[in-house]
Coordinates of C-alpha atoms in Angstrom, one line a residue:
Chain H
M957 CA -31.1 -91.2 48.0
R958 CA -27.1 -91.1 47.7
P959 CA -25.3 -92.8 49.7
S960 CA -23.0 -91.1 51.7
F961 CA -19.8 -92.0 53.0
F962 CA -21.2 -93.7 56.3
H963 CA -23.3 -95.8 53.6
H964 CA -19.8 -96.6 51.9
L965 CA -18.8 -98.1 55.0
H966 CA -21.2 -101.2 55.0
P967 CA -22.1 -103.6 52.1
P968 CA -24.9 -102.7 50.1
A969 CA -27.2 -104.9 51.7
I970 CA -26.9 -107.6 54.2
P971 CA -29.0 -111.0 55.1
A972 CA -31.6 -109.7 57.7
A973 CA -30.7 -112.5 59.7
Q974 CA -27.3 -111.1 60.3
A975 CA -28.8 -107.8 61.4
R976 CA -31.5 -109.2 64.2
W977 CA -31.2 -107.4 67.9
R978 CA -31.7 -110.8 69.3
H979 CA -28.8 -112.7 67.3
T980 CA -26.2 -109.9 67.5
L981 CA -27.6 -108.1 70.6
G982 CA -26.0 -104.9 68.8
A983 CA -22.5 -105.4 71.3
G984 CA -19.8 -104.9 68.4
G985 CA -21.6 -102.2 67.3
T986 CA -21.8 -100.5 70.1
A987 CA -18.4 -101.1 71.4
V988 CA -17.1 -99.1 68.4
F989 CA -19.8 -96.1 68.9
L990 CA -17.7 -96.3 72.7
M991 CA -14.7 -96.6 71.5
L992 CA -14.9 -93.8 69.0
L993 CA -16.7 -91.5 72.3
L994 CA -13.2 -92.9 74.0
G995 CA -10.9 -91.3 71.6
V996 CA -13.2 -88.2 71.1
T997 CA -13.5 -87.5 74.8
G998 CA -10.1 -88.4 75.4
I999 CA -8.7 -86.1 73.0
L1000 CA -10.9 -83.0 75.4
E1001 CA -9.1 -84.3 78.6
M1002 CA -5.6 -84.3 77.1
F1003 CA -6.3 -80.3 76.5
Y1004 CA -6.3 -79.9 80.2
Y1005 CA -4.3 -82.9 81.4
V1006 CA -0.8 -82.4 82.8
P1007 CA 1.0 -85.7 82.8
N1008 CA 3.2 -85.1 86.0
P1009 CA 3.2 -86.7 89.4
E1010 CA 2.9 -83.1 91.3
E1011 CA 0.4 -81.3 89.4
A1012 CA -1.7 -84.8 87.5
A1013 CA -4.8 -84.7 90.6
L1014 CA -4.6 -81.1 90.3
S1015 CA -5.4 -80.7 86.8
V1016 CA -7.8 -83.7 87.3
Q1017 CA -9.9 -81.6 89.6
T1018 CA -9.6 -78.2 87.5
L1019 CA -11.0 -80.1 84.6
T1020 CA -13.6 -81.8 87.0
Y1021 CA -14.8 -78.6 88.6
H1022 CA -13.3 -75.7 86.6
V1023 CA -13.6 -75.9 83.0
P1024 CA -17.2 -75.6 81.8
F1025 CA -18.5 -79.3 81.2
G1026 CA -15.5 -80.4 81.9
G1027 CA -16.8 -83.0 84.8
F1028 CA -19.4 -84.1 82.1
I1029 CA -16.3 -84.6 79.4
R1030 CA -14.7 -86.8 82.1
N1031 CA -17.8 -88.6 83.3
L1032 CA -18.6 -89.3 79.5
H1033 CA -15.2 -90.8 78.8
Y1034 CA -15.1 -92.4 82.2
W1035 CA -18.6 -94.4 81.7
S1036 CA -18.0 -95.3 77.9
A1037 CA -14.9 -97.1 79.4
Q1038 CA -16.8 -99.0 82.1
L1039 CA -19.2 -99.8 79.4
L1040 CA -17.3 -101.0 76.5
L1041 CA -15.8 -103.7 79.5
I1042 CA -19.1 -104.9 79.6
V1043 CA -20.7 -104.5 76.5
S1044 CA -17.2 -106.7 74.9
A1045 CA -18.1 -109.2 77.9
V1046 CA -21.4 -109.6 76.2
H1047 CA -19.8 -109.6 72.8
L1048 CA -17.6 -112.4 73.6
L1049 CA -20.6 -114.3 75.4
R1050 CA -22.7 -114.0 72.3
V1051 CA -20.2 -115.1 69.8
I1052 CA -19.3 -118.5 71.9
F1053 CA -23.4 -119.4 72.9
T1054 CA -24.1 -119.1 68.7
A1055 CA -21.3 -120.7 67.8
A1056 CA -20.1 -117.9 65.8
Y1057 CA -16.2 -118.4 66.3
K1058 CA -16.0 -121.6 63.8
Y1059 CA -13.8 -121.6 61.1
P1060 CA -12.7 -119.7 59.1
R1061 CA -13.8 -116.9 62.1
R1062 CA -11.6 -118.2 64.8
F1063 CA -8.8 -115.6 63.4
N1064 CA -11.1 -112.8 64.2
Y1065 CA -12.5 -114.7 67.2
L1066 CA -8.5 -114.0 68.5
L1067 CA -8.1 -110.4 67.3
G1068 CA -11.5 -109.9 69.3
L1069 CA -10.0 -111.2 72.2
G1070 CA -7.0 -109.5 72.1
L1071 CA -9.3 -106.1 71.7
F1072 CA -10.5 -107.5 75.2
V1073 CA -7.6 -107.4 76.8
L1074 CA -6.6 -104.3 75.8
A1075 CA -9.4 -102.5 76.9
V1076 CA -9.2 -103.9 80.0
M1077 CA -5.5 -102.5 80.4
L1078 CA -6.6 -99.2 79.1
D1079 CA -9.6 -99.2 81.8
F1080 CA -6.5 -99.9 84.4
T1081 CA -4.2 -97.3 83.1
G1082 CA -6.7 -94.7 82.6
Y1083 CA -8.0 -95.6 85.9
I1084 CA -4.4 -94.9 87.0
L1085 CA -3.9 -91.5 85.6
R1086 CA -6.3 -89.9 88.4
W1087 CA -2.8 -90.0 90.6
D1088 CA -4.6 -89.2 93.4
Q1089 CA -5.0 -91.2 96.4
G1090 CA -7.1 -93.8 95.3
I1091 CA -4.9 -95.6 93.0
C1092 CA -1.5 -95.7 95.1
W1093 CA -2.5 -99.5 96.3
P1094 CA -4.1 -100.7 93.1
L1095 CA -1.3 -99.5 91.4
T1096 CA 1.6 -101.0 93.9
T1097 CA 0.2 -104.4 93.8
G1098 CA -0.5 -104.5 90.4
T1099 CA 2.8 -104.0 89.3
N1100 CA 4.2 -106.2 92.2
L1101 CA 2.3 -108.6 90.4
I1102 CA 4.2 -108.4 87.7
K1103 CA 7.6 -108.8 89.5
T1104 CA 6.5 -112.0 90.7
I1105 CA 6.6 -113.6 87.1
P1106 CA 10.0 -115.8 87.0
L1107 CA 12.7 -114.6 85.3
I1108 CA 11.2 -111.8 82.9
G1109 CA 9.1 -110.3 85.9
G1110 CA 11.5 -107.7 86.8
F1111 CA 12.1 -106.8 82.9
L1112 CA 8.4 -106.5 82.5
F1113 CA 8.1 -104.3 85.4
R1114 CA 10.3 -101.9 84.4
L1115 CA 8.8 -101.8 80.6
A1116 CA 5.9 -101.2 82.5
V1117 CA 6.6 -98.7 85.2
G1118 CA 10.1 -97.4 84.5
G1119 CA 11.5 -98.8 88.0
G1120 CA 11.7 -97.6 91.4
D1121 CA 8.8 -96.9 93.5
A1122 CA 5.6 -97.2 91.4
C1123 CA 3.5 -94.7 93.3
Q1124 CA 6.4 -92.0 92.7
T1125 CA 7.3 -92.9 89.0
A1126 CA 4.8 -94.9 86.8
L1127 CA 3.0 -91.7 85.5
T1128 CA 5.0 -91.2 82.6
R1129 CA 4.8 -94.6 81.4
F1130 CA 1.4 -95.1 81.9
Y1131 CA 0.6 -91.7 80.7
T1132 CA 2.4 -92.9 77.3
W1133 CA 1.0 -96.7 77.5
H1134 CA -2.9 -95.1 77.9
I1135 CA -2.3 -92.4 75.4
F1136 CA -0.3 -94.2 72.4
A1137 CA 1.1 -97.5 73.2
L1138 CA -2.2 -99.4 74.0
T1139 CA -4.6 -97.3 71.9
L1140 CA -2.7 -97.0 68.5
P1141 CA -3.1 -101.0 68.7
V1142 CA -7.0 -101.0 69.6
V1143 CA -7.0 -99.1 66.6
V1144 CA -5.0 -101.5 63.9
L1145 CA -6.6 -104.6 65.8
G1146 CA -10.4 -102.9 65.6
V1147 CA -10.2 -102.0 62.0
W1148 CA -8.5 -105.3 61.1
H1149 CA -11.8 -107.0 63.6
A1150 CA -14.7 -105.2 61.3
F1151 CA -12.3 -105.9 57.9
R1152 CA -12.1 -110.0 59.6
V1153 CA -16.5 -109.4 59.7
R1154 CA -17.1 -108.5 55.9
R1155 CA -14.0 -110.8 54.6
D1156 CA -15.4 -113.8 56.8
G1157 CA -19.0 -113.3 55.1
G1158 CA -20.5 -111.5 57.7
I1159 CA -21.8 -111.9 61.2
A1160 CA -22.3 -115.7 61.6
T1161 CA -25.4 -117.6 60.3
P1162 CA -25.9 -121.5 58.9
P1163 CA -24.2 -122.2 55.4
A1164 CA -26.5 -120.9 52.7
R1165 CA -27.2 -124.0 51.7
L1166 CA -29.3 -124.7 55.1
F1167 CA -30.7 -121.3 55.3
L1168 CA -34.1 -120.9 54.8
D1169 CA -34.5 -116.9 55.4
R1170 CA -33.2 -115.5 52.3
T1171 CA -34.3 -112.1 53.1
R1172 CA -32.3 -109.2 52.8
I1173 CA -31.9 -105.6 54.4
P1174 CA -30.4 -102.7 52.3
R1175 CA -27.5 -100.6 54.3
D1176 CA -30.5 -97.2 54.3
E1177 CA -31.9 -100.0 57.3
L1178 CA -28.8 -100.9 58.8
V1179 CA -27.2 -97.5 59.3
R1180 CA -31.1 -96.7 60.9
R1181 CA -30.5 -99.6 63.5
E1182 CA -27.4 -98.1 64.0
A1183 CA -28.3 -94.9 64.9
A1184 CA -31.1 -96.0 66.6
A1185 CA -28.4 -98.2 68.9
M1186 CA -26.2 -95.2 69.1
F1187 CA -28.5 -93.1 70.5
I1188 CA -30.1 -95.3 73.2
V1189 CA -26.3 -95.9 74.4
G1190 CA -26.0 -92.2 74.1
I1191 CA -28.6 -91.4 76.4
L1192 CA -27.7 -93.8 79.0
L1193 CA -24.3 -92.7 79.1
I1194 CA -25.9 -89.0 79.1
L1195 CA -27.9 -89.9 82.3
L1196 CA -25.0 -92.3 84.3
S1197 CA -22.7 -88.5 83.7
V1198 CA -25.0 -86.4 84.9
F1199 CA -26.3 -88.5 87.9
F1200 CA -23.4 -90.6 88.8
P1201 CA -19.9 -88.9 88.5
A1202 CA -16.4 -90.9 87.8
P1203 CA -14.8 -91.4 91.0
I1204 CA -12.1 -88.7 92.4
A1205 CA -9.9 -88.4 95.8
P1206 CA -7.6 -85.7 97.0
A1207 CA -4.4 -85.3 95.3
M1208 CA -1.7 -88.0 96.9
I1209 CA 1.1 -86.2 99.0
D1210 CA 4.2 -88.9 99.7
K1211 CA 2.3 -91.6 100.5
P1212 CA -1.5 -92.8 100.9
S1213 CA -2.9 -91.5 103.9
L1214 CA -4.4 -95.0 106.0
N1215 CA -7.8 -94.0 104.7
A1216 CA -6.8 -94.5 101.2
E1217 CA -8.7 -96.6 98.8
T1218 CA -7.3 -100.2 99.3
R1219 CA -9.7 -101.9 96.9
A1220 CA -9.0 -102.8 93.2
P1221 CA -10.9 -101.6 90.5
W1222 CA -14.3 -103.1 89.7
F1223 CA -12.7 -105.1 86.9
F1224 CA -10.0 -106.8 88.8
L1225 CA -12.0 -107.1 92.3
W1226 CA -12.1 -110.8 91.2
V1227 CA -8.5 -110.9 91.1
Q1228 CA -8.1 -109.1 94.5
Q1229 CA -10.5 -111.2 95.7
M1230 CA -7.8 -114.3 95.0
L1231 CA -5.1 -112.7 95.9
K1232 CA -6.1 -112.9 99.3
W1233 CA -5.9 -116.4 98.9
G1234 CA -2.0 -116.8 99.0
D1235 CA 0.4 -117.4 96.4
P1236 CA 0.3 -113.8 94.2
F1237 CA 2.3 -115.7 91.2
I1238 CA -0.3 -118.2 91.0
F1239 CA -3.4 -116.1 92.2
G1240 CA -3.0 -113.0 90.3
V1241 CA -0.9 -113.8 87.0
L1242 CA -1.3 -117.8 86.2
I1243 CA -5.3 -118.2 86.8
P1244 CA -5.8 -115.0 84.5
L1245 CA -3.5 -116.2 81.9
G1246 CA -5.0 -119.6 81.9
I1247 CA -8.4 -118.5 81.7
L1248 CA -7.1 -116.0 79.0
T1249 CA -5.5 -119.2 77.1
L1250 CA -8.6 -121.5 77.6
L1251 CA -10.6 -118.6 76.1
A1252 CA -8.0 -118.6 73.0
L1253 CA -8.1 -122.4 72.7
I1254 CA -11.9 -122.7 72.3
P1255 CA -11.9 -123.0 68.5
Y1256 CA -8.8 -124.7 68.3
I1257 CA -9.0 -127.8 70.6
F1258 CA -12.6 -127.9 71.9
P1259 CA -15.3 -130.2 69.8
Q1260 CA -16.1 -128.0 66.7
P1261 CA -19.9 -127.0 65.9
A1262 CA -21.9 -128.6 63.5
D1263 CA -22.5 -126.0 60.5
S1264 CA -26.3 -126.3 60.7
D1265 CA -25.5 -124.8 64.8
I1266 CA -23.3 -121.6 63.1
G1267 CA -25.0 -118.8 64.2
R1268 CA -28.4 -120.0 66.3
W1269 CA -28.3 -119.5 70.3
F1270 CA -27.2 -122.3 72.5
P1271 CA -26.5 -125.4 70.3
K1272 CA -25.8 -128.9 71.1
S1273 CA -22.9 -129.2 69.5
N1274 CA -20.3 -126.7 71.1
R1275 CA -22.2 -127.3 74.8
L1276 CA -18.6 -127.8 76.0
A1277 CA -17.4 -124.3 75.2
Q1278 CA -20.8 -123.0 76.4
V1279 CA -20.6 -124.6 79.7
V1280 CA -16.7 -124.0 80.0
V1281 CA -17.4 -120.2 79.5
T1282 CA -20.6 -119.9 81.8
V1283 CA -18.9 -121.3 84.6
I1284 CA -15.6 -118.9 83.9
A1285 CA -18.3 -115.9 83.9
I1286 CA -20.0 -117.7 87.2
F1287 CA -16.8 -117.5 88.9
V1288 CA -15.7 -114.2 88.3
I1289 CA -18.9 -112.8 89.3
I1290 CA -19.0 -114.3 92.3
L1291 CA -15.8 -113.3 93.2
T1292 CA -16.5 -109.9 92.9
L1293 CA -19.6 -110.1 94.8
I1294 CA -17.6 -111.8 97.9
N1295 CA -15.1 -109.0 97.3
T1296 CA -17.5 -106.3 97.0
Chain Y
M1038 CA 22.9 -127.7 49.6
T1039 CA 23.7 -128.5 46.0
N1040 CA 20.7 -128.5 44.7
L1041 CA 20.2 -124.8 45.8
S1042 CA 19.1 -122.9 42.8
R1043 CA 20.4 -119.1 42.7
R1044 CA 16.4 -117.5 42.9
D1045 CA 16.1 -119.6 46.3
F1046 CA 19.5 -119.0 47.4
L1047 CA 18.5 -115.0 47.1
K1048 CA 15.2 -115.4 48.7
L1049 CA 16.7 -117.0 51.7
A1050 CA 19.6 -114.7 52.1
R1051 CA 16.4 -111.6 51.8
D1052 CA 14.4 -113.4 54.5
G1053 CA 17.7 -114.1 56.5
F1054 CA 18.5 -110.8 56.2
L1055 CA 14.8 -109.4 57.1
W1056 CA 14.5 -111.7 60.1
L1057 CA 18.0 -110.5 61.5
S1058 CA 17.3 -106.8 61.2
G1059 CA 14.0 -107.6 62.8
A1060 CA 15.6 -109.5 65.7
L1061 CA 18.3 -107.0 65.9
A1062 CA 15.6 -103.8 66.4
L1063 CA 13.1 -105.6 68.7
G1064 CA 16.5 -106.5 71.3
G1065 CA 17.2 -102.5 70.8
L1066 CA 13.3 -101.6 71.5
L1067 CA 13.7 -103.8 74.7
R1068 CA 16.9 -102.2 75.8
F1069 CA 15.7 -99.0 75.0
L1070 CA 12.4 -99.5 77.4
D1071 CA 14.4 -101.4 80.1
Y1072 CA 16.3 -97.9 81.2
E1073 CA 15.2 -96.8 84.6
P1074 CA 15.1 -92.7 83.7
N1075 CA 14.0 -92.3 87.7
P1076 CA 16.5 -92.3 90.6
A1077 CA 16.5 -95.5 92.7
P1078 CA 14.5 -95.0 95.8
K1079 CA 16.2 -93.8 98.8
T1080 CA 17.7 -96.4 101.0
E1081 CA 18.8 -94.3 104.5
F1082 CA 16.4 -92.3 106.3
D1083 CA 17.9 -89.6 108.8
L1084 CA 15.5 -90.0 112.2
G1085 CA 17.1 -87.0 113.8
P1086 CA 18.3 -86.8 117.7
A1087 CA 18.3 -90.6 119.2
D1088 CA 17.0 -89.0 123.0
Q1089 CA 14.0 -88.3 120.9
Y1090 CA 12.8 -91.8 121.6
P1091 CA 13.0 -92.7 124.8
L1092 CA 13.7 -96.2 126.7
G1093 CA 10.7 -98.6 126.0
S1094 CA 9.0 -96.4 123.5
R1095 CA 7.4 -97.0 120.0
T1096 CA 7.3 -95.2 117.2
L1097 CA 5.6 -95.2 113.8
L1098 CA 7.3 -93.5 111.4
T1099 CA 5.3 -92.8 107.8
D1100 CA 8.5 -92.2 105.4
P1101 CA 9.4 -95.0 105.3
P1102 CA 6.9 -96.4 106.8
A1103 CA 7.9 -98.7 109.5
V1104 CA 8.1 -99.1 113.8
L1105 CA 10.9 -98.2 115.6
L1106 CA 11.6 -99.1 119.1
H1107 CA 13.8 -98.7 121.4
T1108 CA 14.2 -101.2 124.1
E1109 CA 17.1 -102.9 126.6
S1110 CA 19.2 -103.9 123.5
G1111 CA 18.8 -100.9 122.1
F1112 CA 17.2 -99.5 118.5
S1113 CA 15.4 -101.8 116.0
A1114 CA 12.9 -101.1 113.4
L1115 CA 10.3 -102.8 111.8
S1116 CA 9.4 -102.7 108.0
L1117 CA 5.3 -102.0 107.9
V1118 CA 5.4 -102.8 103.8
C1119 CA 3.4 -106.0 103.6
T1120 CA 5.6 -108.9 102.2
H1121 CA 2.8 -110.0 100.1
L1122 CA 2.3 -107.1 97.6
G1123 CA 3.4 -103.9 99.2
C1124 CA 0.8 -102.3 100.8
T1125 CA 1.2 -100.7 104.1
V1126 CA 0.1 -102.5 107.0
E1127 CA -1.9 -100.7 109.7
Q1128 CA -1.6 -101.2 113.5
N1129 CA -4.0 -103.0 115.3
A1130 CA -4.9 -104.4 119.1
D1131 CA -2.9 -107.7 118.3
G1132 CA -0.3 -106.9 115.8
F1133 CA -0.8 -105.2 112.2
I1134 CA -3.2 -106.2 109.1
C1135 CA -2.6 -105.5 105.6
P1136 CA -5.7 -103.7 104.0
C1137 CA -4.9 -104.8 100.8
H1138 CA -5.4 -108.7 100.9
G1139 CA -6.1 -109.0 104.7
S1140 CA -2.6 -110.5 105.8
R1141 CA -2.1 -110.6 109.5
F1142 CA 1.5 -110.3 111.8
D1143 CA 1.6 -109.9 115.2
A1144 CA 3.5 -107.3 117.2
D1145 CA 7.0 -108.9 116.1
G1146 CA 5.9 -109.5 112.3
N1147 CA 5.3 -112.9 112.5
V1148 CA 3.3 -114.0 109.9
T1149 CA -0.2 -115.1 111.7
H1150 CA -2.8 -115.2 108.7
R1151 CA -2.2 -115.4 105.1
P1152 CA -1.7 -114.6 102.4
A1153 CA 1.8 -113.2 103.1
D1154 CA 3.9 -116.1 103.9
K1155 CA 7.4 -113.8 104.8
P1156 CA 7.4 -111.5 108.2
L1157 CA 7.8 -108.3 107.9
H1158 CA 11.3 -107.1 107.2
S1159 CA 13.5 -105.8 110.4
L1160 CA 15.3 -102.8 109.4
R1161 CA 19.1 -101.6 110.4
V1162 CA 19.0 -98.6 112.7
E1163 CA 22.5 -97.1 113.3
I1164 CA 23.7 -94.6 115.8
T1165 CA 25.4 -91.9 114.2
P1166 CA 28.9 -90.2 115.9
Q1167 CA 26.2 -87.4 116.1
N1168 CA 24.3 -89.2 118.6
T1169 CA 21.5 -89.4 115.8
L1170 CA 19.3 -92.2 114.3
R1171 CA 20.1 -93.5 110.5
L1172 CA 17.5 -96.1 109.3
R1173 CA 18.7 -98.3 106.3
L1174 CA 16.6 -100.4 104.0
D1175 CA 19.0 -102.5 102.8

């Protein structure tokens, strides 16, 4: 068979061990598929979305209820975004639990962590673009949180929002952040991340001298597996989009009414729960940033995994990293459940 | 410095200029983004004729969110913006409760339950010569 463009995006053949589901969980590839889908559905939404405080919520209603397949497109965009966060988190856990972040891959680990942060910011800005009664309090608390940062808080707030009362003014900036200023960095970091996977010798496996399984699979087989993953994820997204529509609320009139949504979007429920404990700067800024810093430092200051352990599930030599990441995950999940 | 070769000097000058222009451009970008295009939020609100609010009344305002009190000592107002992270607090039997993070305040605005650690702001109410009320946020 003459290889197509899509085949040429892959190496001619790769070690079979690097492409096993039980090794990769297919998480990175699924994230790429979701990002492509988010790009396509996002462009389609832009044909109808009006980034203006008076009209934004109405244009979302038009898209959802009047445009043929508009609601479906919006639901696909919504569910792809939620799934992307989950798949990215699974990808991160896989990389830690298989000790895949060791040098020379530790720089790529940082690129991946950066992509994860950008994905969270894109999810939040996208959620705000609904500009209906469901978004005012999460937007107010989220942007007031920025103001609590000493010295640069006020500047960062103006950078994010453009000043004034966020519920009146943030739309223009959040639109630009969402459509371009966060998306473009995702494209750049994403391409760099994928390039570094190949440059660093593919998906992490033990070094060749320690590795007995020398079988390789051709790229035909790799493309076939990717197509299968896309098919399964695509079916799941279609089912979710048909049966569970994306949230929508009545348009915001001046200030939200008393029954407006006061709960954070699900991926920030854990932060909202911590904010109930006290000082917003400590619980809303320092602790989340501290967790992020700890994750970033794992390949640099934690005990290094042995070469023979790279690419094996739950090896002994990076136990500490596994335990730390598990504790963080359980902490976040429990806080989310308490606040549900 | 005496043994800095011509080549090294030029390299240093090139790198210096590159870093300097990068820093200047970054400074310019930050100033560009720091501008506030939106008018500052309103700080003065007209509440209409003072005799609309009889002695002993307690009126909930929505814009700005506040309670207007008329007591023996005159008019006063209590802001309903939570001092924790800025949601509007809701009135209940004992005072006020914030729906976002559960801060509680008594009827005078004092904190009775964390996470807020500052009382609700009291706002200035002025009587104009035309005998109308004006509320000031500053």
